[in-house]
mmCIF file of C-alpha atoms in Angstrom:
data_model
loop_
_atom_site.group_PDB
_atom_site.id
_atom_site.type_symbol
_atom_site.label_atom_id
_atom_site.label_comp_id
_atom_site.label_asym_id
_atom_site.label_seq_id
_atom_site.Cartn_x
_atom_site.Cartn_y
_atom_site.Cartn_z
ATOM 1 C CA MET Z 1 205.605 1.128 28.478
ATOM 2 C CA ALA Z 2 209.346 0.538 30.629
ATOM 3 C CA SER Z 3 211.726 -1.558 28.831
ATOM 4 C CA VAL Z 4 214.462 -3.357 30.345
ATOM 5 C CA SER Z 5 217.574 -3.505 27.756
ATOM 6 C CA ALA Z 6 220.038 -6.619 27.978
ATOM 7 C CA GLU Z 7 222.604 -4.062 29.202
ATOM 8 C CA ASP Z 8 220.385 -3.003 31.950
ATOM 9 C CA ALA Z 9 218.705 -6.065 32.677
ATOM 10 C CA PRO Z 10 221.737 -8.183 35.446
ATOM 11 C CA ARG Z 11 222.216 -4.046 37.497
ATOM 12 C CA LEU Z 12 217.773 -3.507 37.686
ATOM 13 C CA ARG Z 13 217.472 -7.101 39.131
ATOM 14 C CA PRO Z 14 218.113 -6.955 42.501
ATOM 15 C CA TYR Z 15 216.630 -3.600 42.540
ATOM 16 C CA MET Z 16 212.887 -5.041 40.590
ATOM 17 C CA LYS Z 17 213.090 -7.672 43.386
ATOM 18 C CA LEU Z 18 213.761 -4.401 46.444
ATOM 19 C CA ALA Z 19 210.423 -2.158 44.194
ATOM 20 C CA GLU Z 20 208.173 -4.914 44.045
ATOM 21 C CA GLN Z 21 208.474 -5.868 47.497
ATOM 22 C CA LEU Z 22 208.531 -2.301 49.115
ATOM 23 C CA GLY Z 23 204.841 -1.632 47.083
ATOM 24 C CA SER Z 24 203.955 -4.757 48.013
ATOM 25 C CA LEU Z 25 203.730 -3.948 51.444
ATOM 26 C CA VAL Z 26 202.339 -0.822 50.636
ATOM 27 C CA GLY Z 27 199.700 -2.451 49.324
ATOM 28 C CA GLN Z 28 199.496 -4.505 51.791
ATOM 29 C CA VAL Z 29 198.872 -2.321 54.985
ATOM 30 C CA THR Z 30 197.927 1.141 54.177
ATOM 31 C CA PRO Z 31 194.407 1.517 55.058
ATOM 32 C CA GLY Z 32 192.346 3.829 52.308
ATOM 33 C CA GLY Z 33 192.191 5.188 48.872
ATOM 34 C CA ILE Z 34 195.496 6.057 46.995
ATOM 35 C CA GLN Z 35 195.993 9.683 46.363
ATOM 36 C CA SER Z 36 199.282 9.951 44.777
ATOM 37 C CA VAL Z 37 203.091 8.093 45.165
ATOM 38 C CA GLU Z 38 205.960 9.062 45.301
ATOM 39 C CA ILE Z 39 209.383 6.999 44.729
ATOM 40 C CA SER Z 40 213.220 8.237 45.113
ATOM 41 C CA PHE Z 41 215.188 6.395 44.297
ATOM 42 C CA GLU Z 42 218.739 8.038 46.065
ATOM 43 C CA GLY Z 43 222.725 6.453 45.428
ATOM 44 C CA HIS Z 44 223.743 4.117 42.761
ATOM 45 C CA VAL Z 45 220.445 2.978 42.149
ATOM 46 C CA ALA Z 46 219.391 6.281 40.490
ATOM 47 C CA SER Z 47 222.473 5.960 37.621
ATOM 48 C CA LEU Z 48 220.589 3.989 36.631
ATOM 49 C CA ASN Z 49 217.214 3.338 34.134
ATOM 50 C CA THR Z 50 214.791 3.590 36.955
ATOM 51 C CA ARG Z 51 211.267 3.757 35.727
ATOM 52 C CA PRO Z 52 211.236 0.582 35.228
ATOM 53 C CA LEU Z 53 211.628 0.195 38.774
ATOM 54 C CA THR Z 54 209.061 2.782 39.303
ATOM 55 C CA ASN Z 55 206.575 0.163 37.019
ATOM 56 C CA THR Z 56 207.640 -2.195 39.086
ATOM 57 C CA VAL Z 57 207.192 -0.570 42.711
ATOM 58 C CA LEU Z 58 203.841 0.151 41.437
ATOM 59 C CA MET Z 59 202.787 -3.086 40.894
ATOM 60 C CA GLY Z 60 203.473 -4.349 43.693
ATOM 61 C CA LEU Z 61 201.842 -2.016 45.320
ATOM 62 C CA LEU Z 62 198.335 -2.270 43.018
ATOM 63 C CA ARG Z 63 198.947 -6.373 43.230
ATOM 64 C CA PRO Z 64 196.925 -7.144 46.437
ATOM 65 C CA SER Z 65 194.032 -5.094 45.013
ATOM 66 C CA SER Z 66 194.252 -6.189 40.716
ATOM 67 C CA ASP Z 67 194.649 -9.725 39.995
ATOM 68 C CA PHE Z 68 195.862 -8.382 36.208
ATOM 69 C CA VAL Z 69 198.465 -5.637 36.985
ATOM 70 C CA ASN Z 70 202.117 -6.139 35.590
ATOM 71 C CA MET Z 71 204.458 -3.644 35.038
ATOM 72 C CA VAL Z 72 204.209 -2.872 31.706
ATOM 73 C CA ASN Z 73 200.537 -2.065 32.626
ATOM 74 C CA ALA Z 74 201.430 -0.753 35.752
ATOM 75 C CA PRO Z 75 201.298 3.000 35.608
ATOM 76 C CA VAL Z 76 197.916 2.893 33.151
ATOM 77 C CA ILE Z 77 195.885 1.707 36.028
ATOM 78 C CA ALA Z 78 197.730 3.775 38.141
ATOM 79 C CA LYS Z 79 196.523 6.612 35.791
ATOM 80 C CA ASP Z 80 192.934 5.289 35.716
ATOM 81 C CA ARG Z 81 192.741 5.798 39.183
ATOM 82 C CA GLY Z 82 193.448 8.484 39.827
ATOM 83 C CA ILE Z 83 197.007 8.025 41.670
ATOM 84 C CA ARG Z 84 199.731 10.453 41.467
ATOM 85 C CA THR Z 85 203.349 9.645 40.618
ATOM 86 C CA ALA Z 86 205.802 10.958 41.198
ATOM 87 C CA GLU Z 87 209.882 9.900 40.901
ATOM 88 C CA THR Z 88 212.681 11.619 42.090
ATOM 89 C CA ARG Z 89 216.455 10.635 41.101
ATOM 90 C CA LEU Z 90 218.978 12.462 44.073
ATOM 91 C CA GLU Z 91 223.093 10.013 42.968
ATOM 92 C CA ARG Z 92 224.141 11.587 46.241
ATOM 93 C CA GLU Z 93 224.387 8.725 48.699
ATOM 94 C CA SER Z 94 222.893 9.386 52.099
ATOM 95 C CA ASP Z 95 223.924 6.670 55.385
ATOM 96 C CA TYR Z 96 223.435 4.237 52.784
ATOM 97 C CA HIS Z 97 225.168 3.071 48.764
ATOM 98 C CA THR Z 98 222.030 2.212 47.700
ATOM 99 C CA MET Z 99 218.254 3.265 48.747
ATOM 100 C CA ILE Z 100 214.686 3.204 47.632
ATOM 101 C CA ARG Z 101 212.331 5.086 49.160
ATOM 102 C CA VAL Z 102 208.871 5.358 48.917
ATOM 103 C CA HIS Z 103 206.233 7.328 50.267
ATOM 104 C CA VAL Z 104 201.809 7.391 50.589
ATOM 105 C CA LYS Z 105 199.140 9.606 50.588
ATOM 106 C CA THR Z 106 195.611 8.175 51.271
ATOM 107 C CA ASP Z 107 192.329 10.076 52.336
ATOM 108 C CA ARG Z 108 192.995 8.123 55.602
ATOM 109 C CA GLY Z 109 196.572 9.084 55.481
ATOM 110 C CA ALA Z 110 200.703 8.415 54.495
ATOM 111 C CA LEU Z 111 202.882 6.387 54.964
ATOM 112 C CA GLY Z 112 206.350 6.006 53.693
ATOM 113 C CA LEU Z 113 209.263 3.230 53.232
ATOM 114 C CA ALA Z 114 212.806 2.937 52.617
ATOM 115 C CA GLY Z 115 214.358 -0.199 51.496
ATOM 116 C CA SER Z 116 218.521 -0.786 50.364
ATOM 117 C CA LEU Z 117 220.293 -3.893 49.089
ATOM 118 C CA PHE Z 118 222.548 -5.592 52.346
ATOM 119 C CA SER Z 119 224.972 -8.499 49.801
ATOM 120 C CA GLY Z 120 223.371 -7.570 46.443
ATOM 121 C CA LYS Z 121 219.424 -9.000 48.806
ATOM 122 C CA PRO Z 122 216.600 -6.299 49.748
ATOM 123 C CA ARG Z 123 215.662 -5.294 52.681
ATOM 124 C CA LEU Z 124 213.858 -2.902 54.482
ATOM 125 C CA ILE Z 125 215.781 0.044 56.261
ATOM 126 C CA GLY Z 126 212.623 2.286 57.456
ATOM 127 C CA ILE Z 127 208.794 2.279 57.833
ATOM 128 C CA ASP Z 128 207.824 6.481 59.017
ATOM 129 C CA GLY Z 129 211.150 7.279 60.181
ATOM 130 C CA VAL Z 130 211.439 4.341 62.453
ATOM 131 C CA ALA Z 131 214.954 3.084 61.490
ATOM 132 C CA LEU Z 132 213.450 -1.055 61.125
ATOM 133 C CA GLU Z 133 215.764 -3.196 59.083
ATOM 134 C CA SER Z 134 214.547 -6.314 57.652
ATOM 135 C CA GLU Z 135 214.184 -9.006 55.244
ATOM 136 C CA LEU Z 136 210.641 -8.929 53.514
ATOM 137 C CA THR Z 137 210.047 -12.775 53.787
ATOM 138 C CA ALA Z 138 207.052 -14.946 52.736
ATOM 139 C CA ARG Z 139 204.426 -14.488 55.959
ATOM 140 C CA MET Z 140 205.070 -11.860 57.968
ATOM 141 C CA LEU Z 141 202.980 -9.675 60.260
ATOM 142 C CA PHE Z 142 203.808 -6.557 61.031
ATOM 143 C CA VAL Z 143 202.258 -4.275 63.820
ATOM 144 C CA ARG Z 144 202.349 -0.803 64.720
ATOM 145 C CA ASN Z 145 202.294 -0.148 68.522
ATOM 146 C CA LYS Z 146 202.514 1.665 71.178
ATOM 147 C CA ASP Z 147 206.567 1.050 73.423
ATOM 148 C CA ALA Z 148 205.689 -0.642 76.580
ATOM 149 C CA PRO Z 149 207.267 -3.106 78.496
ATOM 150 C CA GLY Z 150 206.301 -7.312 78.760
ATOM 151 C CA PHE Z 151 204.902 -5.644 74.576
ATOM 152 C CA ILE Z 152 207.046 -8.329 72.372
ATOM 153 C CA GLY Z 153 206.957 -10.939 75.593
ATOM 154 C CA SER Z 154 202.595 -11.052 74.996
ATOM 155 C CA LEU Z 155 203.008 -10.658 71.302
ATOM 156 C CA GLY Z 156 204.718 -13.450 71.432
ATOM 157 C CA THR Z 157 203.095 -16.056 73.763
ATOM 158 C CA ALA Z 158 199.714 -15.118 72.122
ATOM 159 C CA LEU Z 159 202.021 -16.278 68.484
ATOM 160 C CA GLY Z 160 202.721 -19.452 70.221
ATOM 161 C CA ARG Z 161 198.585 -20.959 72.062
ATOM 162 C CA ALA Z 162 198.496 -20.454 68.488
ATOM 163 C CA GLY Z 163 201.144 -22.606 67.628
ATOM 164 C CA VAL Z 164 202.922 -20.540 65.087
ATOM 165 C CA ASN Z 165 206.628 -21.148 65.385
ATOM 166 C CA ILE Z 166 208.594 -17.540 64.605
ATOM 167 C CA ALA Z 167 211.458 -17.027 62.527
ATOM 168 C CA ASN Z 168 213.114 -13.687 63.472
ATOM 169 C CA PHE Z 169 211.411 -10.600 65.351
ATOM 170 C CA ASN Z 170 212.432 -7.363 64.026
ATOM 171 C CA LEU Z 171 211.374 -4.406 66.404
ATOM 172 C CA GLY Z 172 212.055 -0.148 65.891
ATOM 173 C CA ARG Z 173 210.781 2.774 67.299
ATOM 174 C CA THR Z 174 211.745 6.807 67.185
ATOM 175 C CA SER Z 175 212.656 6.680 71.210
ATOM 176 C CA PRO Z 176 211.376 5.081 74.533
ATOM 177 C CA GLY Z 177 207.809 4.882 75.207
ATOM 178 C CA THR Z 178 206.491 5.912 71.426
ATOM 179 C CA ASP Z 179 205.490 5.010 68.368
ATOM 180 C CA ALA Z 180 206.946 1.465 67.370
ATOM 181 C CA VAL Z 181 206.904 -1.291 64.522
ATOM 182 C CA CYS Z 182 207.699 -4.620 64.361
ATOM 183 C CA LEU Z 183 207.403 -6.644 61.743
ATOM 184 C CA VAL Z 184 207.916 -11.103 62.344
ATOM 185 C CA SER Z 185 208.855 -13.920 59.961
ATOM 186 C CA VAL Z 186 207.009 -16.034 60.433
ATOM 187 C CA ASP Z 187 206.494 -20.544 59.393
ATOM 188 C CA ASP Z 188 203.089 -20.478 59.112
ATOM 189 C CA GLU Z 189 199.619 -18.726 58.500
ATOM 190 C CA ILE Z 190 198.553 -16.579 61.163
ATOM 191 C CA PRO Z 191 194.947 -17.340 61.704
ATOM 192 C CA ALA Z 192 192.217 -14.722 61.923
ATOM 193 C CA GLN Z 193 190.873 -15.287 65.305
ATOM 194 C CA VAL Z 194 194.860 -14.427 66.357
ATOM 195 C CA LEU Z 195 194.589 -11.272 64.778
ATOM 196 C CA GLN Z 196 191.590 -10.262 66.313
ATOM 197 C CA GLN Z 197 193.568 -11.263 69.763
ATOM 198 C CA ILE Z 198 197.229 -9.221 68.046
ATOM 199 C CA GLN Z 199 195.284 -6.816 67.798
ATOM 200 C CA GLY Z 200 193.168 -6.592 71.469
ATOM 201 C CA LEU Z 201 197.113 -5.763 73.011
ATOM 202 C CA PRO Z 202 197.808 -3.198 75.162
ATOM 203 C CA GLY Z 203 199.437 -0.706 72.808
ATOM 204 C CA VAL Z 204 198.706 -1.122 69.624
ATOM 205 C CA VAL Z 205 197.570 0.135 66.942
ATOM 206 C CA GLY Z 206 197.456 -2.193 64.068
ATOM 207 C CA VAL Z 207 197.772 -5.219 63.096
ATOM 208 C CA TYR Z 208 198.856 -6.804 58.940
ATOM 209 C CA SER Z 209 199.507 -10.686 57.914
ATOM 210 C CA LEU Z 210 201.372 -9.909 55.209
ATOM 211 C CA ARG Z 211 202.616 -12.499 51.959
ATOM 212 C CA PHE Z 212 205.628 -11.614 49.740
ATOM 213 C CA ASP Z 213 207.017 -13.875 46.510
ATOM 214 C CA GLY Z 214 209.526 -16.299 47.293
ATOM 215 C CA PRO Z 215 210.303 -19.454 49.553
ATOM 216 C CA ALA Z 216 207.844 -19.925 52.638
#
């Protein structure tokens, strides 16, 4: 059982939110059954009590498929489902003062995420090696696509015609014309038929409607 002491609590609090959001993102966009989860703590966070953070990642990951998961029972549920869990710590800083990486393997592929804190607030900083800085807000759209001219306009048009207002738009790619990912913060729920329209846009590989705890 992971415990958070009164001394650790204020230092862990912003990381707990980041850990939950990274786990939740994995749980919402990972296709297939999850086989393993590797969680890496780098920089300042590696000097803290990371066990509660590992459990919180697992809680966020499992919550889309379980109404009863919490920070205490998440490791047990993961083990019962045959999910292997590994945790590593590296106190040396990389490009960021502090960072959490989550890498999952499934029966259909793999997914890697990285997140950090900006002024004490959680921020996604990478997806599958693609640099992308974004807050994870209450309602979001996640799209994988092949980088091509006109895609952003087509996506904006599809959302605009449905009356979905864009609050923020974050795009990343490995290089011109290759794999790209975008995270769009929206003010409204995205109807299923609009998701289908976006899935049908040229170059789109995957579309996911996301929800995160917090204010709308």
